[in-house]
Amino acid sequence: MTASKTRRSLGAIIWLGCAAVCGAVLTLAGVFLYLDPLTPKAETYRNVQLETPLRIYTRDGDLLAEFGERRLIPVTIDQVPQAFIDALLDTEDKRFYEHSGIDFISLTNDTLGLVRSLMVEGSLGPGASTITMQLARNVSFGLERTFIRKFKEMLLALKIERELSKDEILELYINIVPFGKRAYGAEAAARTYYGKPLMELDLAQLAMLAGIPQAPSTGNPINGPERAQRRRNVVLSRMYEQGSISHAAYREATEAPITARVYERAVETPAPHAAEWVRRQLIYTYPDLYTGGYEVSTTIDSTLQNTATAAVRRGLQDFDVRHGYRGAEAQLELDVAALEDGESAKDIVAAAVDALRGFQPAGDLEAAVVLNVEDDEARLVAGDGSFVTLDLDSVKWARPFLDIDRRGPEPTSVAAVLQVGDVVRITPTGEATEDGSVSWRLSQAPDIEGALVSVEPDTGRVLALVGSYDFSRNQFNHVLQAARQPGSGFKPFVYAAALANGVTPASVYMDAPLVFNDENLETEYRPDNNDNRYNGPTRLREALYRSINLVSMRVLLDVEAGPVIDYVTNFGFDPSTFPRNTQLAIGGGTMAVTPMEMVTAYSVFANGGFLITPHVIETVRDRDGILLYQSTRPVVCRECELIAPEDIEQDEDRFSQDDIDAVAETQDIPSPTDEPAEEAAPDTPAPAPRVIDARIAYLMDNMLKDVIKRGTGRKALVLNRGDLAGKTGTTNDAADTWFNGYGADVATTVWVGFSNYAPLGRREFGSTTPLPIWIDYMQQALQGRPERNFPQPDGIVTLKVNEETGEAVLPGDPQGIFEYFLSEHAPQAPSATQQIRSSDEVKAVDLF
């Protein structure tokens, strides 16, 4: 009986066991059938598209800007230090190379902890997640803590382990795990916290990084240094327990201080205004612009961009010095008496350094706090904690600003300029003190703004672009967005229109007062010249290089506003804001043009009469390097005008193969050596359209060179080149000052003014601040570029004229000077013996 009962009990147990196993199998099968469609396919992990920022480069390969999270700086498993791999595995998943995605030992040990977290805290704790499960969570799931998500992780981890090798899983994990501070992946984290590659970090730094993924936002060494240090030491302890490091290495690393700080992204050539222009052009074309890993190659030249930035900042700071010191940016309450006590002084200095963090950068000027002032020197502390001494010579420029045209007396002591607690700006002088330390001088962040844009006039490629003194202070791009009065810089276009309508460089106009009666005005309008002087009869050429307003107005009255406005549209101007009165002649009134429009227009003179389209994007490639876009902006093709395709077709033997190929490239016709093609290549630039007569371009180029040789642009003679041409620009109220000019194959416009349209002062002109900036930049831009002077075109004749009257004279007349004319507008000779010499007869005449 007992044996029978025992057999029945054993049978029941076996039956219940089988039922339990079957139930478990059915349950797991049900869970699998439910969750499997909700988890991604494992093969997608072989081609994970990691979020990668937009990277913008200069034409020579320097990183110009990044937009988006620093999601990926990819590394292979071979490029990861073994110590970092050990730190990860010893801490996160010590049986990584043994399990198949789920570590059942750790899972069993932590199950009770998970249940306890749910019952006590009402939510799940971290649980036992393997590297593979963490990878699944970071790629495919959110961060919410639920049982369903945990089961999904487990199922997907099993799938991933069947699809990828262990090293592939580990490599992907290292490249994608978050490390805080917008750094994703270990390499990005190394550069974010330590400013160097992962391979160059020491053991303490590697352990610090390995501990961050547990709590990337609150456990990184910047947001939670104490927590990060504790976690680092836990990582080191696990490494020591697993035999990955020696006891000596463990002790040395645990005693190491925290050396992490946030390093800015490694932008090699800062050009934030140019980068923002690129971003705005692409944002609507590529919806995943910030995460798709796009790489943009721009037309920006890194050397010229850095030169332009320095030139603009230096020029605006010089303007500020000329107009006086406006005082400290702020005043900190410092206990002067306590500064004499060593211990108290340390705390005060530390507080001052901490306060300096709230002051935004101002170009290359550093913020500093005055700690002590005497008659002959002051002691300051800079934002990095270093101490600076300013003597009387370094503050002597700081005459008090009274108004835009007046300054106070020169200071006779440092104490007359600085007080304890002043927050000021300082800049290195470039010289060393007697003890070999850096010498500094007092400075201030300019209120004035400026902009520079430089292009290749034959292609429209933007070589450099500076939109303001400092992008962090003013994101407004004055190159593209600041529509301002062009002042006298617009006169060349009025004169070009006049040349097209029968006026000549030798035409004489009266430089004398003008009076206009306007019913809409309460008083008569009496325009004048900048110097308030009058020169009487003046030739057009002279009026341009001396920038005489009243002659320009008389030219406009002669030609009339309508034809002038119609003509200047050839230069790319939108005339909708242009006045139809004499203000048009001097770039005033309602006129509003941007520096980009001005450099485009001057490029027409620089390239011989063609209209180009300035552009900054050269190519766009995807994360795999596939070309998505290549610029096809029109380029100047002078050969296209010299050789017509029909000429080649009629008599091919007359032309060289280079000529044939050049025309074929620009005219979309096949070269005889080309294989037949179904259609022309889509990336072939079209020829830029000719918009003004080559002869008028030649005359204007010649007249604008006189601005440099003998006019308002004479400062540029320091560059010692014969191909420089340009024009200053100053508005009547001196609210806008310009210099627009070119040399060789570089055209550059500089604008300087206040954002609120305030006047710059009675002594400020286009030659005062914009021209020196232009010279500083062009000195670098023209290095290695040969002079470019276009040959005299057919239809231009050279004639000797009277210097005062502009009338033709006999060849031997001592008052005669040579002048160029359109052949149809040349003045009549005074007698039959006078002969007009054509360009073929006079090739090397130096007019002046």
PDB file of C-alpha atoms in Angstrom, residues 326-470:
ATOM      1  CA  ARG A 326      34.351 103.902 -22.387  1.00  0.00           C
ATOM      2  CA  GLY A 327      35.229 102.462 -18.980  1.00  0.00           C
ATOM      3  CA  ALA A 328      35.022  99.037 -17.340  1.00  0.00           C
ATOM      4  CA  GLU A 329      32.499  96.472 -18.547  1.00  0.00           C
ATOM      5  CA  ALA A 330      31.404  95.788 -14.989  1.00  0.00           C
ATOM      6  CA  GLN A 331      32.400  96.347 -11.374  1.00  0.00           C
ATOM      7  CA  LEU A 332      32.842  93.527  -8.850  1.00  0.00           C
ATOM      8  CA  GLU A 333      32.525  94.202  -5.127  1.00  0.00           C
ATOM      9  CA  LEU A 334      35.947  93.245  -3.774  1.00  0.00           C
ATOM     10  CA  ASP A 335      37.120  93.708  -0.199  1.00  0.00           C
ATOM     11  CA  VAL A 336      40.230  95.825  -0.719  1.00  0.00           C
ATOM     12  CA  ALA A 337      41.466  95.295   2.846  1.00  0.00           C
ATOM     13  CA  ALA A 338      40.999  91.531   2.633  1.00  0.00           C
ATOM     14  CA  LEU A 339      43.122  91.440  -0.512  1.00  0.00           C
ATOM     15  CA  GLU A 340      46.096  92.312   1.658  1.00  0.00           C
ATOM     16  CA  ASP A 341      45.598  89.143   3.741  1.00  0.00           C
ATOM     17  CA  GLY A 342      47.094  86.079   2.040  1.00  0.00           C
ATOM     18  CA  GLU A 343      44.431  83.520   2.989  1.00  0.00           C
ATOM     19  CA  SER A 344      41.491  85.838   2.350  1.00  0.00           C
ATOM     20  CA  ALA A 345      43.014  87.026  -0.900  1.00  0.00           C
ATOM     21  CA  LYS A 346      43.008  83.469  -2.268  1.00  0.00           C
ATOM     22  CA  ASP A 347      39.268  83.199  -1.719  1.00  0.00           C
ATOM     23  CA  ILE A 348      38.636  86.614  -3.279  1.00  0.00           C
ATOM     24  CA  VAL A 349      40.768  85.802  -6.309  1.00  0.00           C
ATOM     25  CA  ALA A 350      38.976  82.478  -6.727  1.00  0.00           C
ATOM     26  CA  ALA A 351      35.616  84.269  -6.556  1.00  0.00           C
ATOM     27  CA  ALA A 352      36.814  86.814  -9.133  1.00  0.00           C
ATOM     28  CA  VAL A 353      37.931  84.068 -11.516  1.00  0.00           C
ATOM     29  CA  ASP A 354      34.587  82.350 -11.052  1.00  0.00           C
ATOM     30  CA  ALA A 355      32.781  85.624 -11.834  1.00  0.00           C
ATOM     31  CA  LEU A 356      34.726  85.981 -15.085  1.00  0.00           C
ATOM     32  CA  ARG A 357      33.035  82.852 -16.429  1.00  0.00           C
ATOM     33  CA  GLY A 358      29.904  84.932 -16.903  1.00  0.00           C
ATOM     34  CA  PHE A 359      31.566  87.247 -19.419  1.00  0.00           C
ATOM     35  CA  GLN A 360      31.153  86.204 -23.044  1.00  0.00           C
ATOM     36  CA  PRO A 361      34.207  86.074 -25.318  1.00  0.00           C
ATOM     37  CA  ALA A 362      34.960  89.250 -27.234  1.00  0.00           C
ATOM     38  CA  GLY A 363      37.046  88.303 -30.236  1.00  0.00           C
ATOM     39  CA  ASP A 364      40.566  87.619 -29.039  1.00  0.00           C
ATOM     40  CA  LEU A 365      40.225  89.861 -25.984  1.00  0.00           C
ATOM     41  CA  GLU A 366      40.372  88.251 -22.531  1.00  0.00           C
ATOM     42  CA  ALA A 367      38.359  89.397 -19.533  1.00  0.00           C
ATOM     43  CA  ALA A 368      40.242  90.236 -16.341  1.00  0.00           C
ATOM     44  CA  VAL A 369      39.498  91.701 -12.895  1.00  0.00           C
ATOM     45  CA  VAL A 370      41.579  94.489 -11.341  1.00  0.00           C
ATOM     46  CA  LEU A 371      42.904  93.399  -7.917  1.00  0.00           C
ATOM     47  CA  ASN A 372      45.291  96.205  -7.051  1.00  0.00           C
ATOM     48  CA  VAL A 373      45.951  99.685  -8.471  1.00  0.00           C
ATOM     49  CA  GLU A 374      48.863 102.050  -7.978  1.00  0.00           C
ATOM     50  CA  ASP A 375      49.908 105.126  -9.904  1.00  0.00           C
ATOM     51  CA  ASP A 376      52.376 103.319 -12.129  1.00  0.00           C
ATOM     52  CA  GLU A 377      50.803  99.861 -12.471  1.00  0.00           C
ATOM     53  CA  ALA A 378      47.812  97.628 -11.788  1.00  0.00           C
ATOM     54  CA  ARG A 379      47.594  93.912 -10.996  1.00  0.00           C
ATOM     55  CA  LEU A 380      44.788  91.858 -12.541  1.00  0.00           C
ATOM     56  CA  VAL A 381      43.678  88.246 -12.607  1.00  0.00           C
ATOM     57  CA  ALA A 382      42.521  86.656 -15.877  1.00  0.00           C
ATOM     58  CA  GLY A 383      39.892  83.991 -16.399  1.00  0.00           C
ATOM     59  CA  ASP A 384      42.429  81.171 -16.299  1.00  0.00           C
ATOM     60  CA  GLY A 385      43.695  82.309 -12.875  1.00  0.00           C
ATOM     61  CA  SER A 386      46.923  83.838 -14.173  1.00  0.00           C
ATOM     62  CA  PHE A 387      48.033  87.266 -12.999  1.00  0.00           C
ATOM     63  CA  VAL A 388      48.665  90.208 -15.328  1.00  0.00           C
ATOM     64  CA  THR A 389      50.403  93.526 -14.734  1.00  0.00           C
ATOM     65  CA  LEU A 390      49.495  96.671 -16.686  1.00  0.00           C
ATOM     66  CA  ASP A 391      51.835  99.652 -16.580  1.00  0.00           C
ATOM     67  CA  LEU A 392      51.164 103.236 -17.638  1.00  0.00           C
ATOM     68  CA  ASP A 393      52.258 102.650 -21.242  1.00  0.00           C
ATOM     69  CA  SER A 394      49.711  99.849 -21.603  1.00  0.00           C
ATOM     70  CA  VAL A 395      46.799 102.131 -20.605  1.00  0.00           C
ATOM     71  CA  LYS A 396      48.030 105.451 -21.996  1.00  0.00           C
ATOM     72  CA  TRP A 397      45.722 105.236 -25.011  1.00  0.00           C
ATOM     73  CA  ALA A 398      42.653 105.192 -22.731  1.00  0.00           C
ATOM     74  CA  ARG A 399      41.625 108.819 -22.991  1.00  0.00           C
ATOM     75  CA  PRO A 400      38.020 109.046 -21.770  1.00  0.00           C
ATOM     76  CA  PHE A 401      35.339 108.799 -24.451  1.00  0.00           C
ATOM     77  CA  LEU A 402      33.240 111.984 -24.457  1.00  0.00           C
ATOM     78  CA  ASP A 403      31.364 111.592 -27.735  1.00  0.00           C
ATOM     79  CA  ILE A 404      32.107 110.162 -31.158  1.00  0.00           C
ATOM     80  CA  ASP A 405      34.289 113.154 -32.059  1.00  0.00           C
ATOM     81  CA  ARG A 406      35.816 114.076 -28.681  1.00  0.00           C
ATOM     82  CA  ARG A 407      38.071 112.457 -26.079  1.00  0.00           C
ATOM     83  CA  GLY A 408      39.291 113.543 -22.681  1.00  0.00           C
ATOM     84  CA  PRO A 409      42.930 114.151 -21.704  1.00  0.00           C
ATOM     85  CA  GLU A 410      45.601 111.469 -21.814  1.00  0.00           C
ATOM     86  CA  PRO A 411      45.881 109.671 -18.441  1.00  0.00           C
ATOM     87  CA  THR A 412      48.923 110.463 -16.333  1.00  0.00           C
ATOM     88  CA  SER A 413      48.579 107.458 -14.019  1.00  0.00           C
ATOM     89  CA  VAL A 414      47.146 103.946 -14.111  1.00  0.00           C
ATOM     90  CA  ALA A 415      44.847 104.854 -11.209  1.00  0.00           C
ATOM     91  CA  ALA A 416      43.210 107.454 -13.440  1.00  0.00           C
ATOM     92  CA  VAL A 417      41.974 104.627 -15.677  1.00  0.00           C
ATOM     93  CA  LEU A 418      41.444 101.545 -13.473  1.00  0.00           C
ATOM     94  CA  GLN A 419      39.858 100.828 -10.101  1.00  0.00           C
ATOM     95  CA  VAL A 420      39.864  97.716  -7.932  1.00  0.00           C
ATOM     96  CA  GLY A 421      37.003  95.440  -9.015  1.00  0.00           C
ATOM     97  CA  ASP A 422      36.912  96.677 -12.630  1.00  0.00           C
ATOM     98  CA  VAL A 423      36.164  93.972 -15.178  1.00  0.00           C
ATOM     99  CA  VAL A 424      38.123  94.948 -18.281  1.00  0.00           C
ATOM    100  CA  ARG A 425      39.450  93.423 -21.486  1.00  0.00           C
ATOM    101  CA  ILE A 426      43.135  92.834 -22.082  1.00  0.00           C
ATOM    102  CA  THR A 427      45.114  91.718 -25.120  1.00  0.00           C
ATOM    103  CA  PRO A 428      48.717  90.538 -25.534  1.00  0.00           C
ATOM    104  CA  THR A 429      51.057  93.040 -27.156  1.00  0.00           C
ATOM    105  CA  GLY A 430      53.169  90.395 -28.850  1.00  0.00           C
ATOM    106  CA  GLU A 431      56.200  91.508 -26.854  1.00  0.00           C
ATOM    107  CA  ALA A 432      57.819  89.915 -23.809  1.00  0.00           C
ATOM    108  CA  THR A 433      58.535  91.587 -20.473  1.00  0.00           C
ATOM    109  CA  GLU A 434      61.976  91.666 -18.846  1.00  0.00           C
ATOM    110  CA  ASP A 435      61.316  88.379 -17.051  1.00  0.00           C
ATOM    111  CA  GLY A 436      60.200  86.707 -20.292  1.00  0.00           C
ATOM    112  CA  SER A 437      56.469  86.668 -19.511  1.00  0.00           C
ATOM    113  CA  VAL A 438      53.764  87.853 -21.902  1.00  0.00           C
ATOM    114  CA  SER A 439      53.233  91.601 -22.084  1.00  0.00           C
ATOM    115  CA  TRP A 440      49.623  92.832 -22.016  1.00  0.00           C
ATOM    116  CA  ARG A 441      47.794  96.071 -22.653  1.00  0.00           C
ATOM    117  CA  LEU A 442      44.348  97.364 -21.786  1.00  0.00           C
ATOM    118  CA  SER A 443      41.718  96.993 -24.490  1.00  0.00           C
ATOM    119  CA  GLN A 444      37.937  97.020 -24.839  1.00  0.00           C
ATOM    120  CA  ALA A 445      35.352  95.188 -26.911  1.00  0.00           C
ATOM    121  CA  PRO A 446      34.430  97.512 -29.797  1.00  0.00           C
ATOM    122  CA  ASP A 447      30.891  98.816 -30.169  1.00  0.00           C
ATOM    123  CA  ILE A 448      31.559  99.248 -33.866  1.00  0.00           C
ATOM    124  CA  GLU A 449      30.819  96.395 -36.280  1.00  0.00           C
ATOM    125  CA  GLY A 450      32.513  95.342 -39.478  1.00  0.00           C
ATOM    126  CA  ALA A 451      32.348  92.791 -42.260  1.00  0.00           C
ATOM    127  CA  LEU A 452      34.630  91.419 -44.959  1.00  0.00           C
ATOM    128  CA  VAL A 453      33.872  89.195 -47.918  1.00  0.00           C
ATOM    129  CA  SER A 454      36.371  88.055 -50.522  1.00  0.00           C
ATOM    130  CA  VAL A 455      35.649  86.153 -53.730  1.00  0.00           C
ATOM    131  CA  GLU A 456      37.321  84.875 -56.867  1.00  0.00           C
ATOM    132  CA  PRO A 457      35.868  87.197 -59.537  1.00  0.00           C
ATOM    133  CA  ASP A 458      36.178  84.546 -62.242  1.00  0.00           C
ATOM    134  CA  THR A 459      34.350  81.784 -60.359  1.00  0.00           C
ATOM    135  CA  GLY A 460      32.336  83.366 -57.537  1.00  0.00           C
ATOM    136  CA  ARG A 461      34.023  81.143 -54.952  1.00  0.00           C
ATOM    137  CA  VAL A 462      33.955  82.853 -51.556  1.00  0.00           C
ATOM    138  CA  LEU A 463      37.475  82.771 -50.151  1.00  0.00           C
ATOM    139  CA  ALA A 464      36.776  84.408 -46.783  1.00  0.00           C
ATOM    140  CA  LEU A 465      33.736  85.766 -44.971  1.00  0.00           C
ATOM    141  CA  VAL A 466      33.602  87.659 -41.675  1.00  0.00           C
ATOM    142  CA  GLY A 467      30.094  88.766 -40.736  1.00  0.00           C
ATOM    143  CA  SER A 468      30.774  90.669 -37.499  1.00  0.00           C
ATOM    144  CA  TYR A 469      33.446  91.376 -34.899  1.00  0.00           C
ATOM    145  CA  ASP A 470      32.531  88.249 -32.921  1.00  0.00           C
TER     146      ASP A 470
END
